[in-house]
């Protein structure tokens, strides 16, 4: 069985589309898929929307992405785990490729990530460069990480000492258990952090993080892009629908 785990805090504007994509992508294997939304201290309709879509909902009050993901894994019934962010659209091709990688002996992995359009040209260039870099260095982006339960347990799960980059840390821990596959089949994730924060806000955060990355990654208050008040944007389109700058 495959358990798909979606951590969510105040994601009412996006969680419905995410679940619709997941259920469409797993329609052929529906009897063997367990979909869990981890409602982490939401104050909006995230949980109600998830239940209406047919997901299993568990509630936590940690405001911690690693903790929410670990709580979902603890509640999961599957021997294979797939972690998907609440603002990410998956495809049948990506899910099937992940399952094929596990069938072929990989212990886990990630996939290429593209942002919803429209995007400026410079961001599209950085997006393509990051996809290549992630494949070269085996980076597992948090919006789509898959693994066997055995490897997840052996790796110690997500490091709850980290408030950010816990996805990369898990990928490295999985690599110590066996082969990690970085797939070519992309998923599409929101670019809301690019659009809803000002350039000044992003520069201030980046400088603070670069000056003390270890301390910043372990302090929620230093990570407003992840743990500040949730900022949503109007619904965007998947790549290919409008590539104009």
PDB file of N, CA and C in Angstrom, residues 71-173:
ATOM      1  N   UNK A  71       4.243  12.882  11.928  1.00  0.00           N
ATOM      2  CA  UNK A  71       2.948  12.466  12.469  1.00  0.00           C
ATOM      3  C   UNK A  71       2.137  11.737  11.405  1.00  0.00           C
ATOM      4  N   UNK A  72       2.180  12.220  10.172  1.00  0.00           N
ATOM      5  CA  UNK A  72       1.486  11.540   9.091  1.00  0.00           C
ATOM      6  C   UNK A  72       2.052  10.161   8.834  1.00  0.00           C
ATOM      7  N   UNK A  73       3.377  10.048   8.862  1.00  0.00           N
ATOM      8  CA  UNK A  73       4.006   8.742   8.652  1.00  0.00           C
ATOM      9  C   UNK A  73       3.611   7.765   9.760  1.00  0.00           C
ATOM     10  N   UNK A  74       3.521   8.252  10.989  1.00  0.00           N
ATOM     11  CA  UNK A  74       3.147   7.382  12.104  1.00  0.00           C
ATOM     12  C   UNK A  74       1.722   6.860  11.954  1.00  0.00           C
ATOM     13  N   UNK A  75       0.842   7.672  11.342  1.00  0.00           N
ATOM     14  CA  UNK A  75      -0.553   7.272  11.167  1.00  0.00           C
ATOM     15  C   UNK A  75      -0.792   6.485   9.884  1.00  0.00           C
ATOM     16  N   UNK A  76       0.206   6.440   9.020  1.00  0.00           N
ATOM     17  CA  UNK A  76       0.033   5.836   7.693  1.00  0.00           C
ATOM     18  C   UNK A  76      -0.050   4.315   7.777  1.00  0.00           C
ATOM     19  N   UNK A  77      -0.815   3.742   6.850  1.00  0.00           N
ATOM     20  CA  UNK A  77      -0.980   2.294   6.786  1.00  0.00           C
ATOM     21  C   UNK A  77      -0.076   1.636   5.762  1.00  0.00           C
ATOM     22  N   UNK A  78       0.517   2.425   4.873  1.00  0.00           N
ATOM     23  CA  UNK A  78       1.265   1.852   3.766  1.00  0.00           C
ATOM     24  C   UNK A  78       2.685   1.456   4.112  1.00  0.00           C
ATOM     25  N   UNK A  79       3.227   0.550   3.300  1.00  0.00           N
ATOM     26  CA  UNK A  79       4.642   0.200   3.419  1.00  0.00           C
ATOM     27  C   UNK A  79       5.498   1.049   2.489  1.00  0.00           C
ATOM     28  N   UNK A  80       4.839   1.936   1.721  1.00  0.00           N
ATOM     29  CA  UNK A  80       5.514   2.939   0.922  1.00  0.00           C
ATOM     30  C   UNK A  80       4.910   4.292   1.265  1.00  0.00           C
ATOM     31  N   UNK A  81       5.775   5.317   1.374  1.00  0.00           N
ATOM     32  CA  UNK A  81       5.341   6.643   1.789  1.00  0.00           C
ATOM     33  C   UNK A  81       5.678   7.664   0.711  1.00  0.00           C
ATOM     34  N   UNK A  82       4.735   8.553   0.463  1.00  0.00           N
ATOM     35  CA  UNK A  82       4.946   9.661  -0.470  1.00  0.00           C
ATOM     36  C   UNK A  82       4.494  10.935   0.228  1.00  0.00           C
ATOM     37  N   UNK A  83       5.416  11.880   0.382  1.00  0.00           N
ATOM     38  CA  UNK A  83       5.116  13.155   1.022  1.00  0.00           C
ATOM     39  C   UNK A  83       4.936  14.215  -0.056  1.00  0.00           C
ATOM     40  N   UNK A  84       3.779  14.872  -0.048  1.00  0.00           N
ATOM     41  CA  UNK A  84       3.434  15.884  -1.048  1.00  0.00           C
ATOM     42  C   UNK A  84       3.035  17.159  -0.320  1.00  0.00           C
ATOM     43  N   UNK A  85       3.545  18.298  -0.764  1.00  0.00           N
ATOM     44  CA  UNK A  85       3.162  19.563  -0.147  1.00  0.00           C
ATOM     45  C   UNK A  85       1.740  19.935  -0.536  1.00  0.00           C
ATOM     46  N   UNK A  86       1.106  20.730   0.306  1.00  0.00           N
ATOM     47  CA  UNK A  86      -0.305  21.066   0.123  1.00  0.00           C
ATOM     48  C   UNK A  86      -0.563  21.979  -1.060  1.00  0.00           C
ATOM     49  N   UNK A  87       0.482  22.574  -1.632  1.00  0.00           N
ATOM     50  CA  UNK A  87       0.312  23.457  -2.791  1.00  0.00           C
ATOM     51  C   UNK A  87       0.955  22.867  -4.037  1.00  0.00           C
ATOM     52  N   UNK A  88       1.013  21.536  -4.123  1.00  0.00           N
ATOM     53  CA  UNK A  88       1.703  20.849  -5.212  1.00  0.00           C
ATOM     54  C   UNK A  88       0.749  19.924  -5.964  1.00  0.00           C
ATOM     55  N   UNK A  89       0.825  19.963  -7.290  1.00  0.00           N
ATOM     56  CA  UNK A  89      -0.010  19.116  -8.145  1.00  0.00           C
ATOM     57  C   UNK A  89       0.843  17.983  -8.706  1.00  0.00           C
ATOM     58  N   UNK A  90       0.443  16.753  -8.414  1.00  0.00           N
ATOM     59  CA  UNK A  90       1.180  15.587  -8.903  1.00  0.00           C
ATOM     60  C   UNK A  90       0.459  14.997 -10.107  1.00  0.00           C
ATOM     61  N   UNK A  91       1.192  14.195 -10.877  1.00  0.00           N
ATOM     62  CA  UNK A  91       0.626  13.528 -12.047  1.00  0.00           C
ATOM     63  C   UNK A  91       0.730  12.023 -11.868  1.00  0.00           C
ATOM     64  N   UNK A  92      -0.054  11.292 -12.666  1.00  0.00           N
ATOM     65  CA  UNK A  92       0.047   9.839 -12.657  1.00  0.00           C
ATOM     66  C   UNK A  92       1.451   9.403 -13.071  1.00  0.00           C
ATOM     67  N   UNK A  93       2.056  10.136 -14.005  1.00  0.00           N
ATOM     68  CA  UNK A  93       3.396   9.778 -14.472  1.00  0.00           C
ATOM     69  C   UNK A  93       4.415   9.862 -13.344  1.00  0.00           C
ATOM     70  N   UNK A  94       4.324  10.912 -12.511  1.00  0.00           N
ATOM     71  CA  UNK A  94       5.271  11.058 -11.405  1.00  0.00           C
ATOM     72  C   UNK A  94       5.068   9.970 -10.360  1.00  0.00           C
ATOM     73  N   UNK A  95       3.812   9.693 -10.011  1.00  0.00           N
ATOM     74  CA  UNK A  95       3.542   8.643  -9.020  1.00  0.00           C
ATOM     75  C   UNK A  95       3.990   7.282  -9.544  1.00  0.00           C
ATOM     76  N   UNK A  96       3.658   6.977 -10.800  1.00  0.00           N
ATOM     77  CA  UNK A  96       4.048   5.686 -11.374  1.00  0.00           C
ATOM     78  C   UNK A  96       5.566   5.544 -11.433  1.00  0.00           C
ATOM     79  N   UNK A  97       6.266   6.634 -11.779  1.00  0.00           N
ATOM     80  CA  UNK A  97       7.724   6.584 -11.838  1.00  0.00           C
ATOM     81  C   UNK A  97       8.321   6.339 -10.455  1.00  0.00           C
ATOM     82  N   UNK A  98       7.723   6.944  -9.429  1.00  0.00           N
ATOM     83  CA  UNK A  98       8.203   6.718  -8.070  1.00  0.00           C
ATOM     84  C   UNK A  98       8.020   5.265  -7.659  1.00  0.00           C
ATOM     85  N   UNK A  99       6.869   4.696  -7.970  1.00  0.00           N
ATOM     86  CA  UNK A  99       6.622   3.305  -7.615  1.00  0.00           C
ATOM     87  C   UNK A  99       7.547   2.371  -8.391  1.00  0.00           C
ATOM     88  N   UNK A 100       7.810   2.690  -9.653  1.00  0.00           N
ATOM     89  CA  UNK A 100       8.730   1.878 -10.456  1.00  0.00           C
ATOM     90  C   UNK A 100      10.144   1.940  -9.876  1.00  0.00           C
ATOM     91  N   UNK A 101      10.555   3.128  -9.405  1.00  0.00           N
ATOM     92  CA  UNK A 101      11.878   3.253  -8.798  1.00  0.00           C
ATOM     93  C   UNK A 101      11.999   2.370  -7.560  1.00  0.00           C
ATOM     94  N   UNK A 102      10.951   2.343  -6.734  1.00  0.00           N
ATOM     95  CA  UNK A 102      10.978   1.485  -5.553  1.00  0.00           C
ATOM     96  C   UNK A 102      10.960   0.007  -5.950  1.00  0.00           C
ATOM     97  N   UNK A 103      10.161  -0.330  -6.975  1.00  0.00           N
ATOM     98  CA  UNK A 103      10.145  -1.713  -7.476  1.00  0.00           C
ATOM     99  C   UNK A 103      11.526  -2.134  -7.963  1.00  0.00           C
ATOM    100  N   UNK A 104      12.294  -1.159  -8.471  1.00  0.00           N
ATOM    101  CA  UNK A 104      13.604  -1.459  -9.056  1.00  0.00           C
ATOM    102  C   UNK A 104      14.732  -1.432  -8.027  1.00  0.00           C
ATOM    103  N   UNK A 105      14.388  -1.239  -6.759  1.00  0.00           N
ATOM    104  CA  UNK A 105      15.397  -1.340  -5.710  1.00  0.00           C
ATOM    105  C   UNK A 105      15.799  -0.050  -5.035  1.00  0.00           C
ATOM    106  N   UNK A 106      15.296   1.096  -5.492  1.00  0.00           N
ATOM    107  CA  UNK A 106      15.597   2.343  -4.797  1.00  0.00           C
ATOM    108  C   UNK A 106      14.917   2.337  -3.429  1.00  0.00           C
ATOM    109  N   UNK A 107      15.531   2.990  -2.450  1.00  0.00           N
ATOM    110  CA  UNK A 107      14.911   3.100  -1.126  1.00  0.00           C
ATOM    111  C   UNK A 107      14.050   4.343  -1.022  1.00  0.00           C
ATOM    112  N   UNK A 108      14.232   5.266  -1.967  1.00  0.00           N
ATOM    113  CA  UNK A 108      13.451   6.492  -1.936  1.00  0.00           C
ATOM    114  C   UNK A 108      13.946   7.453  -3.001  1.00  0.00           C
ATOM    115  N   UNK A 109      13.412   8.684  -2.949  1.00  0.00           N
ATOM    116  CA  UNK A 109      13.850   9.670  -3.920  1.00  0.00           C
ATOM    117  C   UNK A 109      12.935  10.875  -3.998  1.00  0.00           C
ATOM    118  N   UNK A 110      13.168  11.675  -5.031  1.00  0.00           N
ATOM    119  CA  UNK A 110      12.375  12.871  -5.296  1.00  0.00           C
ATOM    120  C   UNK A 110      12.203  13.025  -6.796  1.00  0.00           C
ATOM    121  N   UNK A 111      11.776  14.189  -7.216  1.00  0.00           N
ATOM    122  CA  UNK A 111      11.563  14.383  -8.647  1.00  0.00           C
ATOM    123  C   UNK A 111      11.796  15.838  -9.046  1.00  0.00           C
ATOM    124  N   UNK A 112      11.742  16.086 -10.343  1.00  0.00           N
ATOM    125  CA  UNK A 112      11.868  17.450 -10.844  1.00  0.00           C
ATOM    126  C   UNK A 112      10.670  18.279 -10.389  1.00  0.00           C
ATOM    127  N   UNK A 113      10.928  19.548 -10.112  1.00  0.00           N
ATOM    128  CA  UNK A 113       9.881  20.451  -9.628  1.00  0.00           C
ATOM    129  C   UNK A 113       9.811  21.674 -10.532  1.00  0.00           C
ATOM    130  N   UNK A 114       8.608  21.974 -11.011  1.00  0.00           N
ATOM    131  CA  UNK A 114       8.374  23.187 -11.775  1.00  0.00           C
ATOM    132  C   UNK A 114       7.344  24.047 -11.054  1.00  0.00           C
ATOM    133  N   UNK A 115       7.455  25.367 -11.259  1.00  0.00           N
ATOM    134  CA  UNK A 115       6.535  26.301 -10.628  1.00  0.00           C
ATOM    135  C   UNK A 115       5.361  26.609 -11.544  1.00  0.00           C
ATOM    136  N   UNK A 116       4.240  26.914 -10.930  1.00  0.00           N
ATOM    137  CA  UNK A 116       3.068  27.324 -11.682  1.00  0.00           C
ATOM    138  C   UNK A 116       3.349  28.649 -12.389  1.00  0.00           C
ATOM    139  N   UNK A 117       2.785  28.756 -13.575  1.00  0.00           N
ATOM    140  CA  UNK A 117       2.951  29.954 -14.384  1.00  0.00           C
ATOM    141  C   UNK A 117       1.855  30.956 -14.070  1.00  0.00           C
ATOM    142  N   UNK A 118       2.050  32.229 -14.463  1.00  0.00           N
ATOM    143  CA  UNK A 118       3.176  32.807 -15.216  1.00  0.00           C
ATOM    144  C   UNK A 118       4.378  33.089 -14.318  1.00  0.00           C
ATOM    145  N   UNK A 119       5.579  33.069 -14.935  1.00  0.00           N
ATOM    146  CA  UNK A 119       6.825  33.349 -14.239  1.00  0.00           C
ATOM    147  C   UNK A 119       7.718  34.225 -15.113  1.00  0.00           C
ATOM    148  N   UNK A 120       8.500  35.096 -14.515  1.00  0.00           N
ATOM    149  CA  UNK A 120       9.484  35.853 -15.306  1.00  0.00           C
ATOM    150  C   UNK A 120      10.521  34.899 -15.913  1.00  0.00           C
ATOM    151  N   UNK A 121      11.113  35.316 -16.998  1.00  0.00           N
ATOM    152  CA  UNK A 121      12.100  34.492 -17.678  1.00  0.00           C
ATOM    153  C   UNK A 121      13.245  34.100 -16.755  1.00  0.00           C
ATOM    154  N   UNK A 122      13.726  35.031 -15.937  1.00  0.00           N
ATOM    155  CA  UNK A 122      14.872  34.742 -15.058  1.00  0.00           C
ATOM    156  C   UNK A 122      14.540  33.620 -14.071  1.00  0.00           C
ATOM    157  N   UNK A 123      13.286  33.564 -13.624  1.00  0.00           N
ATOM    158  CA  UNK A 123      12.899  32.511 -12.689  1.00  0.00           C
ATOM    159  C   UNK A 123      12.789  31.178 -13.411  1.00  0.00           C
ATOM    160  N   UNK A 124      12.308  31.204 -14.650  1.00  0.00           N
ATOM    161  CA  UNK A 124      12.230  29.960 -15.423  1.00  0.00           C
ATOM    162  C   UNK A 124      13.621  29.392 -15.682  1.00  0.00           C
ATOM    163  N   UNK A 125      14.599  30.275 -15.909  1.00  0.00           N
ATOM    164  CA  UNK A 125      15.977  29.822 -16.107  1.00  0.00           C
ATOM    165  C   UNK A 125      16.515  29.187 -14.823  1.00  0.00           C
ATOM    166  N   UNK A 126      16.277  29.837 -13.686  1.00  0.00           N
ATOM    167  CA  UNK A 126      16.720  29.275 -12.406  1.00  0.00           C
ATOM    168  C   UNK A 126      16.014  27.962 -12.108  1.00  0.00           C
ATOM    169  N   UNK A 127      14.756  27.874 -12.466  1.00  0.00           N
ATOM    170  CA  UNK A 127      13.999  26.641 -12.272  1.00  0.00           C
ATOM    171  C   UNK A 127      14.664  25.482 -13.019  1.00  0.00           C
ATOM    172  N   UNK A 128      14.972  25.695 -14.296  1.00  0.00           N
ATOM    173  CA  UNK A 128      15.599  24.640 -15.094  1.00  0.00           C
ATOM    174  C   UNK A 128      16.978  24.277 -14.549  1.00  0.00           C
ATOM    175  N   UNK A 129      17.733  25.277 -14.117  1.00  0.00           N
ATOM    176  CA  UNK A 129      19.062  25.008 -13.559  1.00  0.00           C
ATOM    177  C   UNK A 129      18.964  24.203 -12.273  1.00  0.00           C
ATOM    178  N   UNK A 130      17.961  24.510 -11.451  1.00  0.00           N
ATOM    179  CA  UNK A 130      17.816  23.777 -10.186  1.00  0.00           C
ATOM    180  C   UNK A 130      17.446  22.325 -10.425  1.00  0.00           C
ATOM    181  N   UNK A 131      16.648  22.056 -11.452  1.00  0.00           N
ATOM    182  CA  UNK A 131      16.288  20.675 -11.767  1.00  0.00           C
ATOM    183  C   UNK A 131      17.533  19.866 -12.113  1.00  0.00           C
ATOM    184  N   UNK A 132      18.412  20.455 -12.919  1.00  0.00           N
ATOM    185  CA  UNK A 132      19.662  19.774 -13.272  1.00  0.00           C
ATOM    186  C   UNK A 132      20.534  19.581 -12.031  1.00  0.00           C
ATOM    187  N   UNK A 133      20.669  20.629 -11.218  1.00  0.00           N
ATOM    188  CA  UNK A 133      21.511  20.548 -10.024  1.00  0.00           C
ATOM    189  C   UNK A 133      20.991  19.500  -9.044  1.00  0.00           C
ATOM    190  N   UNK A 134      19.676  19.446  -8.865  1.00  0.00           N
ATOM    191  CA  UNK A 134      19.106  18.464  -7.935  1.00  0.00           C
ATOM    192  C   UNK A 134      19.403  17.045  -8.401  1.00  0.00           C
ATOM    193  N   UNK A 135      19.358  16.814  -9.713  1.00  0.00           N
ATOM    194  CA  UNK A 135      19.674  15.480 -10.226  1.00  0.00           C
ATOM    195  C   UNK A 135      21.145  15.143  -9.995  1.00  0.00           C
ATOM    196  N   UNK A 136      22.016  16.112 -10.223  1.00  0.00           N
ATOM    197  CA  UNK A 136      23.451  15.873 -10.065  1.00  0.00           C
ATOM    198  C   UNK A 136      23.800  15.572  -8.608  1.00  0.00           C
ATOM    199  N   UNK A 137      23.228  16.352  -7.698  1.00  0.00           N
ATOM    200  CA  UNK A 137      23.599  16.239  -6.289  1.00  0.00           C
ATOM    201  C   UNK A 137      22.626  15.387  -5.464  1.00  0.00           C
ATOM    202  N   UNK A 138      21.610  14.825  -6.103  1.00  0.00           N
ATOM    203  CA  UNK A 138      20.685  13.938  -5.400  1.00  0.00           C
ATOM    204  C   UNK A 138      19.820  14.630  -4.366  1.00  0.00           C
ATOM    205  N   UNK A 139      19.414  15.872  -4.640  1.00  0.00           N
ATOM    206  CA  UNK A 139      18.583  16.628  -3.695  1.00  0.00           C
ATOM    207  C   UNK A 139      17.126  16.196  -3.830  1.00  0.00           C
ATOM    208  N   UNK A 140      16.469  15.982  -2.710  1.00  0.00           N
ATOM    209  CA  UNK A 140      15.063  15.558  -2.700  1.00  0.00           C
ATOM    210  C   UNK A 140      14.180  16.730  -2.266  1.00  0.00           C
ATOM    211  N   UNK A 141      13.553  17.441  -3.207  1.00  0.00           N
ATOM    212  CA  UNK A 141      12.701  18.574  -2.842  1.00  0.00           C
ATOM    213  C   UNK A 141      11.506  18.125  -2.010  1.00  0.00           C
ATOM    214  N   UNK A 142      11.150  18.930  -1.013  1.00  0.00           N
ATOM    215  CA  UNK A 142      10.124  18.523  -0.058  1.00  0.00           C
ATOM    216  C   UNK A 142       8.740  18.354  -0.619  1.00  0.00           C
ATOM    217  N   UNK A 143       8.436  18.954  -1.771  1.00  0.00           N
ATOM    218  CA  UNK A 143       7.071  18.863  -2.271  1.00  0.00           C
ATOM    219  C   UNK A 143       6.747  17.486  -2.856  1.00  0.00           C
ATOM    220  N   UNK A 144       7.765  16.618  -3.037  1.00  0.00           N
ATOM    221  CA  UNK A 144       7.504  15.263  -3.539  1.00  0.00           C
ATOM    222  C   UNK A 144       8.682  14.375  -3.137  1.00  0.00           C
ATOM    223  N   UNK A 145       8.548  13.705  -1.999  1.00  0.00           N
ATOM    224  CA  UNK A 145       9.577  12.769  -1.513  1.00  0.00           C
ATOM    225  C   UNK A 145       8.906  11.419  -1.297  1.00  0.00           C
ATOM    226  N   UNK A 146       9.520  10.377  -1.822  1.00  0.00           N
ATOM    227  CA  UNK A 146       8.963   9.032  -1.640  1.00  0.00           C
ATOM    228  C   UNK A 146      10.028   8.108  -1.070  1.00  0.00           C
ATOM    229  N   UNK A 147       9.584   7.064  -0.374  1.00  0.00           N
ATOM    230  CA  UNK A 147      10.520   6.103   0.204  1.00  0.00           C
ATOM    231  C   UNK A 147       9.747   4.893   0.700  1.00  0.00           C
ATOM    232  N   UNK A 148      10.479   3.840   0.986  1.00  0.00           N
ATOM    233  CA  UNK A 148       9.865   2.712   1.666  1.00  0.00           C
ATOM    234  C   UNK A 148       9.745   3.055   3.148  1.00  0.00           C
ATOM    235  N   UNK A 149       8.793   2.437   3.810  1.00  0.00           N
ATOM    236  CA  UNK A 149       8.671   2.684   5.247  1.00  0.00           C
ATOM    237  C   UNK A 149       9.921   2.191   5.982  1.00  0.00           C
ATOM    238  N   UNK A 150      10.459   1.058   5.530  1.00  0.00           N
ATOM    239  CA  UNK A 150      11.643   0.516   6.191  1.00  0.00           C
ATOM    240  C   UNK A 150      12.807   1.495   6.131  1.00  0.00           C
ATOM    241  N   UNK A 151      13.015   2.113   4.958  1.00  0.00           N
ATOM    242  CA  UNK A 151      14.106   3.076   4.825  1.00  0.00           C
ATOM    243  C   UNK A 151      13.820   4.333   5.633  1.00  0.00           C
ATOM    244  N   UNK A 152      12.569   4.774   5.652  1.00  0.00           N
ATOM    245  CA  UNK A 152      12.186   5.960   6.423  1.00  0.00           C
ATOM    246  C   UNK A 152      12.481   5.734   7.908  1.00  0.00           C
ATOM    247  N   UNK A 153      12.113   4.567   8.406  1.00  0.00           N
ATOM    248  CA  UNK A 153      12.352   4.241   9.815  1.00  0.00           C
ATOM    249  C   UNK A 153      13.843   4.166  10.102  1.00  0.00           C
ATOM    250  N   UNK A 154      14.592   3.501   9.217  1.00  0.00           N
ATOM    251  CA  UNK A 154      16.038   3.365   9.419  1.00  0.00           C
ATOM    252  C   UNK A 154      16.739   4.716   9.372  1.00  0.00           C
ATOM    253  N   UNK A 155      16.207   5.631   8.552  1.00  0.00           N
ATOM    254  CA  UNK A 155      16.794   6.967   8.434  1.00  0.00           C
ATOM    255  C   UNK A 155      16.441   7.868   9.610  1.00  0.00           C
ATOM    256  N   UNK A 156      15.480   7.449  10.431  1.00  0.00           N
ATOM    257  CA  UNK A 156      15.072   8.242  11.581  1.00  0.00           C
ATOM    258  C   UNK A 156      13.987   9.248  11.289  1.00  0.00           C
ATOM    259  N   UNK A 157      13.362   9.135  10.101  1.00  0.00           N
ATOM    260  CA  UNK A 157      12.312  10.082   9.737  1.00  0.00           C
ATOM    261  C   UNK A 157      12.878  11.472   9.492  1.00  0.00           C
ATOM    262  N   UNK A 158      11.989  12.459   9.467  1.00  0.00           N
ATOM    263  CA  UNK A 158      12.412  13.843   9.286  1.00  0.00           C
ATOM    264  C   UNK A 158      13.027  14.373  10.582  1.00  0.00           C
ATOM    265  N   UNK A 159      14.102  15.105  10.469  1.00  0.00           N
ATOM    266  CA  UNK A 159      14.802  15.663  11.621  1.00  0.00           C
ATOM    267  C   UNK A 159      13.973  16.791  12.221  1.00  0.00           C
ATOM    268  N   UNK A 160      13.413  16.569  13.408  1.00  0.00           N
ATOM    269  CA  UNK A 160      12.554  17.567  14.031  1.00  0.00           C
ATOM    270  C   UNK A 160      13.341  18.676  14.715  1.00  0.00           C
ATOM    271  N   UNK A 161      14.658  18.606  14.623  1.00  0.00           N
ATOM    272  CA  UNK A 161      15.464  19.735  15.051  1.00  0.00           C
ATOM    273  C   UNK A 161      15.558  20.817  13.992  1.00  0.00           C
ATOM    274  N   UNK A 162      15.069  20.502  12.773  1.00  0.00           N
ATOM    275  CA  UNK A 162      15.113  21.445  11.662  1.00  0.00           C
ATOM    276  C   UNK A 162      13.722  21.990  11.372  1.00  0.00           C
ATOM    277  N   UNK A 163      13.631  23.279  11.115  1.00  0.00           N
ATOM    278  CA  UNK A 163      12.373  23.888  10.701  1.00  0.00           C
ATOM    279  C   UNK A 163      12.347  24.135   9.201  1.00  0.00           C
ATOM    280  N   UNK A 164      13.470  23.940   8.532  1.00  0.00           N
ATOM    281  CA  UNK A 164      13.577  24.060   7.093  1.00  0.00           C
ATOM    282  C   UNK A 164      14.731  23.158   6.656  1.00  0.00           C
ATOM    283  N   UNK A 165      14.726  22.734   5.388  1.00  0.00           N
ATOM    284  CA  UNK A 165      15.759  21.843   4.830  1.00  0.00           C
ATOM    285  C   UNK A 165      15.683  20.442   5.407  1.00  0.00           C
ATOM    286  N   UNK A 166      14.593  20.134   6.092  1.00  0.00           N
ATOM    287  CA  UNK A 166      14.418  18.766   6.598  1.00  0.00           C
ATOM    288  C   UNK A 166      14.241  17.774   5.457  1.00  0.00           C
ATOM    289  N   UNK A 167      13.772  18.255   4.303  1.00  0.00           N
ATOM    290  CA  UNK A 167      13.622  17.390   3.133  1.00  0.00           C
ATOM    291  C   UNK A 167      14.981  16.956   2.590  1.00  0.00           C
ATOM    292  N   UNK A 168      15.914  17.910   2.499  1.00  0.00           N
ATOM    293  CA  UNK A 168      17.261  17.594   2.034  1.00  0.00           C
ATOM    294  C   UNK A 168      17.951  16.657   3.017  1.00  0.00           C
ATOM    295  N   UNK A 169      17.757  16.913   4.307  1.00  0.00           N
ATOM    296  CA  UNK A 169      18.375  16.060   5.330  1.00  0.00           C
ATOM    297  C   UNK A 169      17.844  14.633   5.237  1.00  0.00           C
ATOM    298  N   UNK A 170      16.533  14.483   4.990  1.00  0.00           N
ATOM    299  CA  UNK A 170      15.994  13.131   4.858  1.00  0.00           C
ATOM    300  C   UNK A 170      16.582  12.441   3.634  1.00  0.00           C
ATOM    301  N   UNK A 171      16.708  13.159   2.525  1.00  0.00           N
ATOM    302  CA  UNK A 171      17.287  12.565   1.332  1.00  0.00           C
ATOM    303  C   UNK A 171      18.687  12.039   1.583  1.00  0.00           C
ATOM    304  N   UNK A 172      19.481  12.795   2.327  1.00  0.00           N
ATOM    305  CA  UNK A 172      20.837  12.343   2.643  1.00  0.00           C
ATOM    306  C   UNK A 172      20.805  11.127   3.561  1.00  0.00           C
ATOM    307  N   UNK A 173      19.872  11.125   4.518  1.00  0.00           N
ATOM    308  CA  UNK A 173      19.755   9.971   5.407  1.00  0.00           C
ATOM    309  C   UNK A 173      19.297   8.740   4.648  1.00  0.00           C
TER     310      UNK A 173
END
